[in-house]
PDB file of C-alpha atoms in Angstrom:
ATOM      1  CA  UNK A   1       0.000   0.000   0.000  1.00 37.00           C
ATOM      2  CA  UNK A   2       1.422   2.857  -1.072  1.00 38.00           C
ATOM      3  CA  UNK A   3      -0.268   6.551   0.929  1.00 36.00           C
ATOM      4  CA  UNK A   4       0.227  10.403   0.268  1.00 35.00           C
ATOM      5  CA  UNK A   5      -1.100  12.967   2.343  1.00 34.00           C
ATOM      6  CA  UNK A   6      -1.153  16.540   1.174  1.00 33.00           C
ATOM      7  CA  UNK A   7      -2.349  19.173   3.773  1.00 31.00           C
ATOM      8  CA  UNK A   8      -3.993  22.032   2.393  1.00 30.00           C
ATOM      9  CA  UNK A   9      -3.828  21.510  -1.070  1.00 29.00           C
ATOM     10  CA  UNK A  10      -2.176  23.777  -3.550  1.00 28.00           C
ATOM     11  CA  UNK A  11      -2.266  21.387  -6.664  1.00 27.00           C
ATOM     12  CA  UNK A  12      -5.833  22.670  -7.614  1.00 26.00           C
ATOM     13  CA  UNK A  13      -6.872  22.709 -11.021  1.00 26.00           C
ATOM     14  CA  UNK A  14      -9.478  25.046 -12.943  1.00 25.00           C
ATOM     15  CA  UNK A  15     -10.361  22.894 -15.694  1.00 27.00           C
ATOM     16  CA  UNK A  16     -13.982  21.316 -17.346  1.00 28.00           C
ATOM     17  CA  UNK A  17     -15.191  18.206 -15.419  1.00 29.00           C
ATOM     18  CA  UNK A  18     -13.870  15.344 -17.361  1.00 31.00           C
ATOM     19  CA  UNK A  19     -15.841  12.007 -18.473  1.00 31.00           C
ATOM     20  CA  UNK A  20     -15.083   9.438 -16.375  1.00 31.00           C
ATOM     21  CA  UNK A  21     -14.187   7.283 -19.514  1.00 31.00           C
ATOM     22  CA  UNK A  22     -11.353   9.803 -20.376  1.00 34.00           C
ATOM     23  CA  UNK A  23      -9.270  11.095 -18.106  1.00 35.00           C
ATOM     24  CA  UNK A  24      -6.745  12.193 -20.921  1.00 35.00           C
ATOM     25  CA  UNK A  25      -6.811  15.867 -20.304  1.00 36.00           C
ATOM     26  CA  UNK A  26      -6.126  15.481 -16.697  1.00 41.00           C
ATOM     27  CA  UNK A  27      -3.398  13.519 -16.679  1.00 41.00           C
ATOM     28  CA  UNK A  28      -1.834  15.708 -19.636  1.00 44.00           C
ATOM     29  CA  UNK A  29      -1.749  18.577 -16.346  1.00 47.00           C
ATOM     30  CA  UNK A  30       1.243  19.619 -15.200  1.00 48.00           C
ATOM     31  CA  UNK A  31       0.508  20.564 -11.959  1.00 49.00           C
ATOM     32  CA  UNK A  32      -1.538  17.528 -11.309  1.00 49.00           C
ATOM     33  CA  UNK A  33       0.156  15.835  -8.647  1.00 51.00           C
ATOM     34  CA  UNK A  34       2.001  12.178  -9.737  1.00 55.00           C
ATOM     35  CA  UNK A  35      -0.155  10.509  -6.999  1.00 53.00           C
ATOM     36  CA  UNK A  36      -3.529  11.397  -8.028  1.00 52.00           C
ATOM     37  CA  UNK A  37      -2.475  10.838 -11.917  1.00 52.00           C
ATOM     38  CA  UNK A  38      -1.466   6.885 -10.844  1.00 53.00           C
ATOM     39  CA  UNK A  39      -4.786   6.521  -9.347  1.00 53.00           C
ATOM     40  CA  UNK A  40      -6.480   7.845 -12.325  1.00 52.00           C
ATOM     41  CA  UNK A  41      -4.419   5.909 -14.851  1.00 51.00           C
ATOM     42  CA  UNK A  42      -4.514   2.334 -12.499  1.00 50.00           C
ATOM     43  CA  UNK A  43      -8.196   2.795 -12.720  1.00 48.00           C
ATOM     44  CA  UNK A  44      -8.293   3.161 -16.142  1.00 46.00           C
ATOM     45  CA  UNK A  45      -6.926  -0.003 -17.265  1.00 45.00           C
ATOM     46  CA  UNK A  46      -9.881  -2.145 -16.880  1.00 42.00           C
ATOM     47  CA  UNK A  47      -8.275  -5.489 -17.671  1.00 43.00           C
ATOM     48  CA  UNK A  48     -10.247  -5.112 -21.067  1.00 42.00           C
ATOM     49  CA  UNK A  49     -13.496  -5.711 -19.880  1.00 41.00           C
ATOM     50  CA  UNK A  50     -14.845  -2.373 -19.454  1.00 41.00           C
ATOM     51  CA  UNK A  51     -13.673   0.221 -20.975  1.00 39.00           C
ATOM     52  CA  UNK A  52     -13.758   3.259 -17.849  1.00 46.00           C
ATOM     53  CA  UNK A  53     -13.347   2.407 -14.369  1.00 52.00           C
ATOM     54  CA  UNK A  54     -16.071   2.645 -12.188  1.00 71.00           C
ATOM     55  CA  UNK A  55     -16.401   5.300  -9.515  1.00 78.00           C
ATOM     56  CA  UNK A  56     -18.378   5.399  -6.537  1.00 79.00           C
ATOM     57  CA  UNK A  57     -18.647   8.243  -3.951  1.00 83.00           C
ATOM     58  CA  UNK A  58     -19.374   8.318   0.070  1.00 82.00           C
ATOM     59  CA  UNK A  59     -20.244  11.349   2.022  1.00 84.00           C
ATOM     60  CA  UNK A  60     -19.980  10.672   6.273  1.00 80.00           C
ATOM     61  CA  UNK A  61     -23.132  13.112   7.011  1.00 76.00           C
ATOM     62  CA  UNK A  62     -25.832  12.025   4.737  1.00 71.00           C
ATOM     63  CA  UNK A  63     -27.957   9.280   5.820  1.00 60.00           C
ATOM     64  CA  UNK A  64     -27.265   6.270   3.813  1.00 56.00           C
ATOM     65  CA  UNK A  65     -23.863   6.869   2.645  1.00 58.00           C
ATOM     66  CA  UNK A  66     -22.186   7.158   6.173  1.00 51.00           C
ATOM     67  CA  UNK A  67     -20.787   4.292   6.879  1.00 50.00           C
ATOM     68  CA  UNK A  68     -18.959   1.416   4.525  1.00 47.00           C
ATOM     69  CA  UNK A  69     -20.929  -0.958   5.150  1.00 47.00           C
ATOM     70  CA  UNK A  70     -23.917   1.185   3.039  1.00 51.00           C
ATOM     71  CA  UNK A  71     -21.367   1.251  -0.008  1.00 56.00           C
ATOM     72  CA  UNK A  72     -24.088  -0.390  -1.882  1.00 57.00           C
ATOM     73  CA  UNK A  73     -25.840   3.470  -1.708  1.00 64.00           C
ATOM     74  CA  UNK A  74     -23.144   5.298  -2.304  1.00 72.00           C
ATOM     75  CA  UNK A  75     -23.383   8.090  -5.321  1.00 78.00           C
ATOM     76  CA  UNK A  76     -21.894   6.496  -8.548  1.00 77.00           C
ATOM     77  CA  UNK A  77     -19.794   9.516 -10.558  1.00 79.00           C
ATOM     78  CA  UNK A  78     -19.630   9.873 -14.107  1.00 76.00           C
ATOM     79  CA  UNK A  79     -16.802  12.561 -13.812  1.00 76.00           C
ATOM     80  CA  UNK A  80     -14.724  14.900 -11.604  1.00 76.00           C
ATOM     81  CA  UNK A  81     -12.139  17.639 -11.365  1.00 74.00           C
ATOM     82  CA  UNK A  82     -10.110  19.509  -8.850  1.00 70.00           C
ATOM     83  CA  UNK A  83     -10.762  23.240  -9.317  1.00 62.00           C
ATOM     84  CA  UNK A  84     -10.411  26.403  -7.124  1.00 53.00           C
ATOM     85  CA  UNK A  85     -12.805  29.258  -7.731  1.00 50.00           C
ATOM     86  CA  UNK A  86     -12.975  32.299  -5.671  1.00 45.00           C
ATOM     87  CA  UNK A  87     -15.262  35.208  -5.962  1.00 43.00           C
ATOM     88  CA  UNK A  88     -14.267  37.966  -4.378  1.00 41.00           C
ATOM     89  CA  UNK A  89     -14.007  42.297  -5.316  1.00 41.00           C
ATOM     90  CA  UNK A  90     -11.694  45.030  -4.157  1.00 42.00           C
ATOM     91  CA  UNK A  91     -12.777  47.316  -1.731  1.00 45.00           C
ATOM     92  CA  UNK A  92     -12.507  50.910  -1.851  1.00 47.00           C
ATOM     93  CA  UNK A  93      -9.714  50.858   0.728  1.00 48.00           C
ATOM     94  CA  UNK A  94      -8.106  48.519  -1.588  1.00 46.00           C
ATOM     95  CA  UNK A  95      -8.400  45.114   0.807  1.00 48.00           C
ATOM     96  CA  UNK A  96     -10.624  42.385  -1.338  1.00 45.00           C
ATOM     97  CA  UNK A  97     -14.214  42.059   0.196  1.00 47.00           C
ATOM     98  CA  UNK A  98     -16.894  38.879  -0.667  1.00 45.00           C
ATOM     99  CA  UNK A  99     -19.094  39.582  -3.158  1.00 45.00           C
ATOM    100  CA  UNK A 100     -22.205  37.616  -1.684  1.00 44.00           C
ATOM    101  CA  UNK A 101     -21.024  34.619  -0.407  1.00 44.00           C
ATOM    102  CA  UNK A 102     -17.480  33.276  -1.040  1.00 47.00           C
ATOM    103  CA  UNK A 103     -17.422  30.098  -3.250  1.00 49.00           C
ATOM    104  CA  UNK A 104     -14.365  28.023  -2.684  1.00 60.00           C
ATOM    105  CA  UNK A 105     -14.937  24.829  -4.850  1.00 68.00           C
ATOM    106  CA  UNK A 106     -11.509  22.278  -4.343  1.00 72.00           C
ATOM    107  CA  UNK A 107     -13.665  19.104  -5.667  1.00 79.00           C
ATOM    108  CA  UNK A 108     -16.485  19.083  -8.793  1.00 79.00           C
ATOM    109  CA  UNK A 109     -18.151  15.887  -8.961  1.00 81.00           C
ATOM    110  CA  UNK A 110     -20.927  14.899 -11.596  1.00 79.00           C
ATOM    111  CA  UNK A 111     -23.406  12.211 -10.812  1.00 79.00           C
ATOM    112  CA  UNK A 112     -26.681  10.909 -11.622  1.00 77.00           C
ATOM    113  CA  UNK A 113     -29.970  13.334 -11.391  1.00 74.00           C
ATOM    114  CA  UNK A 114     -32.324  11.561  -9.431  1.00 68.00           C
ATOM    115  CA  UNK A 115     -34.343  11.215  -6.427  1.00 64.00           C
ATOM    116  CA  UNK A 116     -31.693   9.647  -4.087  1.00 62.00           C
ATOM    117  CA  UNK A 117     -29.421  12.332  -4.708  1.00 70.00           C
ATOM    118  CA  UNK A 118     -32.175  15.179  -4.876  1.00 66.00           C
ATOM    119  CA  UNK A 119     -33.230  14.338  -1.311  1.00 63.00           C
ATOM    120  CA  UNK A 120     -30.115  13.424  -0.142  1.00 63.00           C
ATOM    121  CA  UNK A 121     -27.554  15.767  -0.896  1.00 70.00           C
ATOM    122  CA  UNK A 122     -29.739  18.977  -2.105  1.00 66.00           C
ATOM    123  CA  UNK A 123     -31.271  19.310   1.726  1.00 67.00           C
ATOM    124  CA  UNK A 124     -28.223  20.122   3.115  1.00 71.00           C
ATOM    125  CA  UNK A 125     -27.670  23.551   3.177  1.00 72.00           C
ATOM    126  CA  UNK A 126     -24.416  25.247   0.705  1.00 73.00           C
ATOM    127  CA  UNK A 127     -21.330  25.792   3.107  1.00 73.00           C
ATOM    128  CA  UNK A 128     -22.322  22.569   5.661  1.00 78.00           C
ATOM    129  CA  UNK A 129     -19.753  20.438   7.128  1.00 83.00           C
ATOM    130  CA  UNK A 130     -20.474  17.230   5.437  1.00 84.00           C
ATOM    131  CA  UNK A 131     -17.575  15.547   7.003  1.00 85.00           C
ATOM    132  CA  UNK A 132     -15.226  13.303   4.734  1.00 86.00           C
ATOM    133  CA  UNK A 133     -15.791  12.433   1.647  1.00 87.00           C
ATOM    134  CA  UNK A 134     -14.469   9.562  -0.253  1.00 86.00           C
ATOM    135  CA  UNK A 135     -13.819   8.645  -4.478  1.00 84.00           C
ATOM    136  CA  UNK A 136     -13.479   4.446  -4.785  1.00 81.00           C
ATOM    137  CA  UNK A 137     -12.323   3.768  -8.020  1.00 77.00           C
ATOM    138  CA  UNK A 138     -13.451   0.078  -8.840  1.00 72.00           C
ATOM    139  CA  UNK A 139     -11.640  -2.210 -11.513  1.00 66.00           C
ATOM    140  CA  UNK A 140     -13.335  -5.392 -12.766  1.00 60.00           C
ATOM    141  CA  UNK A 141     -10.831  -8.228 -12.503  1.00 57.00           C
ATOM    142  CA  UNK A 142     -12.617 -11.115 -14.173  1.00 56.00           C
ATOM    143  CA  UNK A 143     -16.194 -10.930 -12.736  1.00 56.00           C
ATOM    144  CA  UNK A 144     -15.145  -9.163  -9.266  1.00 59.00           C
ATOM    145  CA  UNK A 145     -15.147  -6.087  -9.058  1.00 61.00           C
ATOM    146  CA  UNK A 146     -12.394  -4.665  -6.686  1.00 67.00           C
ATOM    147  CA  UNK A 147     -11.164  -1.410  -4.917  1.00 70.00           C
ATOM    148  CA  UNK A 148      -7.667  -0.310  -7.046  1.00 70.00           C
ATOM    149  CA  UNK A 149      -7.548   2.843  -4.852  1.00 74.00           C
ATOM    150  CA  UNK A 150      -9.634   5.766  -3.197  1.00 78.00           C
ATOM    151  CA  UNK A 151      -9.238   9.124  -2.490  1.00 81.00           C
ATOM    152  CA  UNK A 152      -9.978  10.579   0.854  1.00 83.00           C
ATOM    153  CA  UNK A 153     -11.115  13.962   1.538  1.00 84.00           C
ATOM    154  CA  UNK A 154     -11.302  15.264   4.898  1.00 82.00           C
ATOM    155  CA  UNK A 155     -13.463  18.037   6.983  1.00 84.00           C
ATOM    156  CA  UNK A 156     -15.896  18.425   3.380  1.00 86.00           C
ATOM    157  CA  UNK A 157     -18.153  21.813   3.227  1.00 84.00           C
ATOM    158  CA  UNK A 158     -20.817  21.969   0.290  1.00 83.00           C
ATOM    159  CA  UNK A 159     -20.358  24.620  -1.662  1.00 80.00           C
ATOM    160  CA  UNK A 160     -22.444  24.275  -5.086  1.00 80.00           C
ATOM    161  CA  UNK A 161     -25.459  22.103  -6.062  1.00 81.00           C
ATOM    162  CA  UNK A 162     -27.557  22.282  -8.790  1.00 79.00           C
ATOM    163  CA  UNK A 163     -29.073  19.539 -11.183  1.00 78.00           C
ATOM    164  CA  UNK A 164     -30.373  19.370 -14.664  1.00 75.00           C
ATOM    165  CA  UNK A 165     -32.210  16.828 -16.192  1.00 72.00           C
ATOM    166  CA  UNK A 166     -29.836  14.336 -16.402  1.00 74.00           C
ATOM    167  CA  UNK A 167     -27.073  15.118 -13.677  1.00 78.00           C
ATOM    168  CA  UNK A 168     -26.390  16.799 -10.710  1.00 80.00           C
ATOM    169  CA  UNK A 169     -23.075  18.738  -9.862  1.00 81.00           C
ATOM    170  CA  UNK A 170     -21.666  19.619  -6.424  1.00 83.00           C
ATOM    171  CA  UNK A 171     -19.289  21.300  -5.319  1.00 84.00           C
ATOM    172  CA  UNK A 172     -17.010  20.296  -2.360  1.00 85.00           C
ATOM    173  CA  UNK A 173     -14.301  22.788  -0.165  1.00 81.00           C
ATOM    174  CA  UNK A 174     -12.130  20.346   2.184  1.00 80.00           C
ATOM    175  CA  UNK A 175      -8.798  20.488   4.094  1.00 78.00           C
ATOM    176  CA  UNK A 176      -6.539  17.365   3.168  1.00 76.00           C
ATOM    177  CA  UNK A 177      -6.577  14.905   0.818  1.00 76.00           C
ATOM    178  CA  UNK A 178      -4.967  11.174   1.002  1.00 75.00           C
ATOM    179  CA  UNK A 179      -4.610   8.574  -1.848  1.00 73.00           C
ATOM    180  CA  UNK A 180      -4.528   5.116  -1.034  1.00 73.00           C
ATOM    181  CA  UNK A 181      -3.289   2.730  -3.288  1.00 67.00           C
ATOM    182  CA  UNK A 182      -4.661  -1.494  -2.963  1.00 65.00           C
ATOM    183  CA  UNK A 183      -3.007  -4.444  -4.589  1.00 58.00           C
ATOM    184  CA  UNK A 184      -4.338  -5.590  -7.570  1.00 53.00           C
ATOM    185  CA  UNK A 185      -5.487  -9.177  -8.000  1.00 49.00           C
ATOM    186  CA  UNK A 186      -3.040 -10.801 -10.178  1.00 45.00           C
ATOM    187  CA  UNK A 187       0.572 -10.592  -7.517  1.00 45.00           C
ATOM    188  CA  UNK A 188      -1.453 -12.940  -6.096  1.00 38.00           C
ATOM    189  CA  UNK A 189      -1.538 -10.836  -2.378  1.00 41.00           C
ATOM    190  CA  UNK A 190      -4.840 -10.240  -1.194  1.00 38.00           C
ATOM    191  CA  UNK A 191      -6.474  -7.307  -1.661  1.00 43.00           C
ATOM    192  CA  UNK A 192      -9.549  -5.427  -1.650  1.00 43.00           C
ATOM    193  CA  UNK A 193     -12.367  -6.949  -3.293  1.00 44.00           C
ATOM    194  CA  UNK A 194     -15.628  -6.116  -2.959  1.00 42.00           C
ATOM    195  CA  UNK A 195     -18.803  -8.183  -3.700  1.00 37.00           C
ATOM    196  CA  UNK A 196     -22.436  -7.666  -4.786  1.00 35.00           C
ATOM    197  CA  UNK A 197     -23.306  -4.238  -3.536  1.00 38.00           C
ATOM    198  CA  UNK A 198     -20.042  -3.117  -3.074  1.00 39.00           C
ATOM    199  CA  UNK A 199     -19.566  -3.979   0.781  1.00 37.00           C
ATOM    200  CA  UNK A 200     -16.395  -1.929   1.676  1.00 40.00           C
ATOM    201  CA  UNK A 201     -16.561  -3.279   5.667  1.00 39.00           C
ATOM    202  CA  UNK A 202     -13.906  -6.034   4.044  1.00 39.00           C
ATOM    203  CA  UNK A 203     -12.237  -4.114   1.979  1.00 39.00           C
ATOM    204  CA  UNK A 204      -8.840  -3.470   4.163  1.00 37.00           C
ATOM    205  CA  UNK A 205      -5.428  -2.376   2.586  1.00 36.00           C
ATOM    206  CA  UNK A 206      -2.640  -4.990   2.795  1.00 32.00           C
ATOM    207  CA  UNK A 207       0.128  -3.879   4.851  1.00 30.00           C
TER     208      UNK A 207
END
């Protein structure tokens, strides 16, 4: 198991939210740290089955997806991006004051529009501690599908959320970020597979 923790981020990207199925713009960044361009290149390769990984997304405060063992609830995400947007206007003593309220988005992430997420997520009110939040990326090794690595966010505050009819997009501020990397299947180790409805309460890294 290979771990990176980056306090307080300054790696953050302003780019479009990228298809999950092609990661090819973020991993052509520069600034894009080499950790979080392994996860997103590991995840990629799909053994040939499928063609994109498969992503799946926890948040600790809202009911359902708190806990690992409700995996099989968690938010599945077509795409994300790391982004830092600030909106902000120079006051007449030249200091810069908010302009309404002060948007500070670190993490974009697209997922399905629908009635889960609607009364799940869009309840909680914009700038809420949501706790951590967490990005599995799944690979399909034969017909099990297994965790290849996740990205932990901690101390999460919801900034943006709006939906339209197919998606919804939220916005996430947070203080550190980890990347956690499991063995695969095939060095013959044990790793972290996870079985029908993705039950993560098994899923432990090997040390």
């Amino acid at each position: 198991m290979a771990t990176l923790t980056v306090p307080n981020p300054s790696f953050l990207l302003n780019q479009t939210l990228t298809e999950a199925s092609n990661f090819a713009s973020t991993l052509e960044d520069p600034d894009l740290p080499a950790a979080i361009k392994k996860v997103i290149a590991l995840s990629n390769k799909d053994e040939g089955i499928n063609e994109a990984p498969s992503i799946l997304m926890t948040i600790a405060n809202i009911p359902g997806v708190s806990k690992a063992g409700s995996i099989s609830k968690a938010i599945e995400v077509y795409g994300f991006s790391f982004a830092a947007r600030r909106k902000s206007v120079e006051g007449k003593d030249g200091q810069l004051q908010a302009s309404g309220n002060v948007i500070v988005e670190d993490l974009i992430v697209v997922c399905p529009d629908d009635a889960y997420v609607e009364t799940g997520i869009q309840s909680i009110c914009t700038g809420a501690n949501v706790g951590n939040v967490s990005l599995y990326f799944l690979r399909n090794i034969g017909t099990t599908a297994q965790i290849d690595s996740q990205i932990d966010l901690t101390n999460c505050r919801l900034s943006s959320f709006y939906e339209n009819q197919y998606v919804s997009t939220m916005g996430f501020g947070f203080d550190t970020i980890k990347v956690t990397y499991f063995p695969v299947a095939d060095t013959g180790t044990a790793s972290g597979k996870v079985s029908a409805g993705f039950d993560l309460t098994t899923n432990a890294p090997v040390k």
